[in-house]
Amino acid sequence: MSTPSFITSPEYAADGPAVYFRRDFPVAVGLVRATLKITSLGIVVPRLNGSRVGDEVLAPGWTSYKNRLHVSEYDVTDLVIEGENALGAVVGEGWAVGPLTWELTRGNYADRPALWAELTLHYPDRVEIIGTDDAFQVGEGAVRANGIYRGEDYDARLEQAGWDRAGFDASGWTKATGFDWDLSVLELDAAPPVRRIQELRPVEITTSPSGATIVDFGQVLSGWVRFTVDGPAGTTITLRHAELLTPEGELERETLRQADATDRYTLRGAGEETWEPEFTFHGFRYAQIDGWPGELDPASVTAIVVHTDMVRTGWFETSDPLVSKLHENTVWAMRGNFVSVPTDCPQRDERLGWTGDLNAFAPTANYLYDTRGLLQSWLKDLAAEQQASGTVPWVVPDVLPTASSPTAVWSDVAVSLPWELYQEHADLDILRASYASMTAFTRQVEGLLDARGLWSEGFQFGDWLDPDAPANNPAGGKTDRHLVASAYLCKTTREMAKTSELLGHTDDAAHFAELHERVLAAFRREFVTESGRVVNESATAYALTIMFEILDEDQKQKAGQRLAEIVEAAGYTISTGFAGTPLVSDALSSTGHLEKAYKLLLEKHCPSFLYPVTMGATTIWERWDSVLPDGSLNSTGMTSLNHYALGAVASWLHRVVGGLSKLEPGWKKILIAPQPGGSLTFARTAHQTPLGLADVDWRVTDGEVLLEVTVPEGATATVKLPLHPADATEEVAAGTHSWRYPAPAGYGREAIFTMDTPVKEISSNPDVWAAVVEVFKRYFPGVPIDAAGAHLAAMPLSAVAERMPGVAGADLARDLETAISPREVSHV
Ligand code: BGC
């Protein structure tokens, strides 16, 4: 019996073959149970008597390894036999050893893969432990090279038959050596495992103009390709991955930056061979397959969707298929990025736990999935690394080449995330567990405030990726980055004060409440006029001041008005970045500008919420214009096609369009208040709350509003009846309730355009635009009609008619009015 320690290979070549570990062990008569605990620095695939153990992939996942290292535990009773057995493991480079970040820094945690395992054999009268020690041997096998960014090279001819079975001749193998690692950081179930969640069949296989075979899986995802092949030994199949095709139809690999994302498989050549990589993952939709022997049969390839195994808890759909698709894309962006760590993107040379991205997205994430296991694990890492460095790192786990500094939106997640999780689960332990981290961050920023009480110095990401920021400076948007910082600090200090109060830390509560008042007063003095204008007039500046309760009621109305004007002046295209986008729709709808919020939602011109959907997007992009209208990639280098941050708008869809939100932490009191608008005639949203399923379904049909809601046991709901003639509100208990009443005249018809609507806006609705073009053609035969044409685009429709003198003008106006008149919409 031995106490396990980490072991490794005495010789390891960086970027070389994966390390294979093995040992034989005897099992005596009478075994009751066998359990295996296993982890590694690197990615581990455990094997026992020729079988793979368990269904966790990419184990042990990525945590702040120096502080916490996840240990998987499996019941392996059924895999062991009386007599000789063999325990094996293949360990690849993973996050611990291989290159990370755009600097491709190797060895962030260890210079070589290392293994730790403890196999416990339970007998009626004793327990025996087989632990990793120098009784293990190390060798090589078919995995020739592997890495998170680079992909995997597998030469099936080099598989050592029977290496993971008893009696294998390991005479060519060497003795494992010890690897120094603090065993106190090992944690059973430190984080929920990553698993293979879904398989997607190809939707199309095409031959590109250059002659390459490209498989389209129809969905941008995280995972890999699995295939079955039959061909001659030594044939190498190469799979290159990409999220997009160029307009010419070749792989567009620019979004990967330096990630090679290429798998290679060399055939053994003895009949059918099925393979998938185990030491990498790719963010992709397309795979170019080179070297396939013979014709590629679509049935031979599937995409394996891989992410942290979480329970789905949130759903949304609506009558406008583009909006439903926007929501679906948000779900996929979350799935693509909750791969062990909540990351910015899954495809390029980053895939890092960027704090700001999660700050923007957390409310949406917590609605869509049960994130508690993963995010609480991540918060433990955040706290541990914050303690070590004194600062919340910009990415968690921190592997950045430069030191982080306290930064609004990004570092704020130390407070906002525990607060959001508490709102969802109403469990004070969530706040307790993070309290030291929350207060340390808040006090650190307090120490950085200037004499006025503003956060006015130091680096800030600001309203990151404001579409109007210069291409080479994504932090240089329209909104003063220190305004963004102080506005977010108003929110952070409020949440901090409430947390202290909830946990009974009365001195802290008083201190942080006072700090909050100080920051709030300083912000108002510096940035807000008495009437409610915000000096830095941008959609983001207004959205933050409205949503962070910085303004009094009168000022809020004025600010809402200005925000509506700014949003309209931008033609309802997006003019906000990471800081403002999650809030702008709420800021409009909560200040009486619901219709403008809908116009913002339904706009399709670039860049807008729906523009990517019209371009065939299947996920949320890093920028709304990551792909340009001609199908080419935006050349700024920040153009991931799988970034959840801006998908934060889905939270507004859930709460305002769907109409489901919580009035109290843990959903004990629910607000059901759908706010129909735009051309929507139906929406449904549901959330698996900690108390059970809450469901809201509204539809406008045949001149009636139908509302059906389900309130879970243990909850009550305030129901504000949508489009109700008397604006009625009702209080209801758990159960299913429904209402039916007349809809306002005209609602449910697609009557969103008037003669004052700019031509460009009308052209975004294909049916209405077709009718308008008909009229134009009648009056201006032979004149080409192009809504994008600069002078016509900005003109209201009435101005076009006014250009025709006399009766013709009046006739034209009448016909145009008919063309844009409301039409019945058949949905549901
Ligand atoms: C990431 C972002 C992140 C940002 C901050 C980017 O490279 O992809 O989402 O928040 O850097 O600098």
PDB file of C-alpha atoms and ligand atoms in Angstrom, residues 257 344-345 348 350 354 357 410 461 464 578 622 638 643, ligand 1:
ATOM      1  CA  ARG A 257      -5.780  33.703 -34.846  1.00  0.00           C
ATOM      2  CA  ASP A 344     -14.688  34.726 -23.807  1.00  0.00           C
ATOM      3  CA  CYS A 345     -14.550  32.456 -26.850  1.00  0.00           C
ATOM      4  CA  ARG A 348      -8.831  31.372 -30.903  1.00  0.00           C
ATOM      5  CA  GLU A 350      -7.534  32.903 -25.803  1.00  0.00           C
ATOM      6  CA  TRP A 354     -12.472  36.904 -18.984  1.00  0.00           C
ATOM      7  CA  ASP A 357     -17.645  38.949 -20.362  1.00  0.00           C
ATOM      8  CA  TRP A 410     -14.229  43.201 -15.392  1.00  0.00           C
ATOM      9  CA  PHE A 461     -11.646  48.747 -20.630  1.00  0.00           C
ATOM     10  CA  TRP A 464     -15.307  47.732 -24.658  1.00  0.00           C
ATOM     11  CA  PHE A 578     -19.839  45.445 -23.378  1.00  0.00           C
ATOM     12  CA  GLU A 622     -17.854  39.224 -30.477  1.00  0.00           C
ATOM     13  CA  MET A 638     -11.443  40.814 -32.565  1.00  0.00           C
ATOM     14  CA  HIS A 643     -18.704  35.206 -27.736  1.00  0.00           C
TER      15      HIS A 643
HETATM   16  C1  BGC B   1     -11.581  39.013 -25.095  1.00  0.00           C
HETATM   17  C2  BGC B   1     -12.721  39.805 -24.548  1.00  0.00           C
HETATM   18  C3  BGC B   1     -12.191  40.380 -23.265  1.00  0.00           C
HETATM   19  C4  BGC B   1     -11.220  41.422 -23.716  1.00  0.00           C
HETATM   20  C5  BGC B   1     -10.674  42.337 -22.683  1.00  0.00           C
HETATM   21  C6  BGC B   1     -10.568  40.017 -25.518  1.00  0.00           C
HETATM   22  O1  BGC B   1      -9.514  39.531 -26.214  1.00  0.00           O
HETATM   23  O2  BGC B   1     -11.948  38.139 -26.099  1.00  0.00           O
HETATM   24  O3  BGC B   1     -13.935  39.251 -24.595  1.00  0.00           O
HETATM   25  O4  BGC B   1     -13.088  40.752 -22.312  1.00  0.00           O
HETATM   26  O5  BGC B   1     -10.182  40.820 -24.462  1.00  0.00           O
HETATM   27  O6  BGC B   1      -9.460  42.866 -23.027  1.00  0.00           O
END
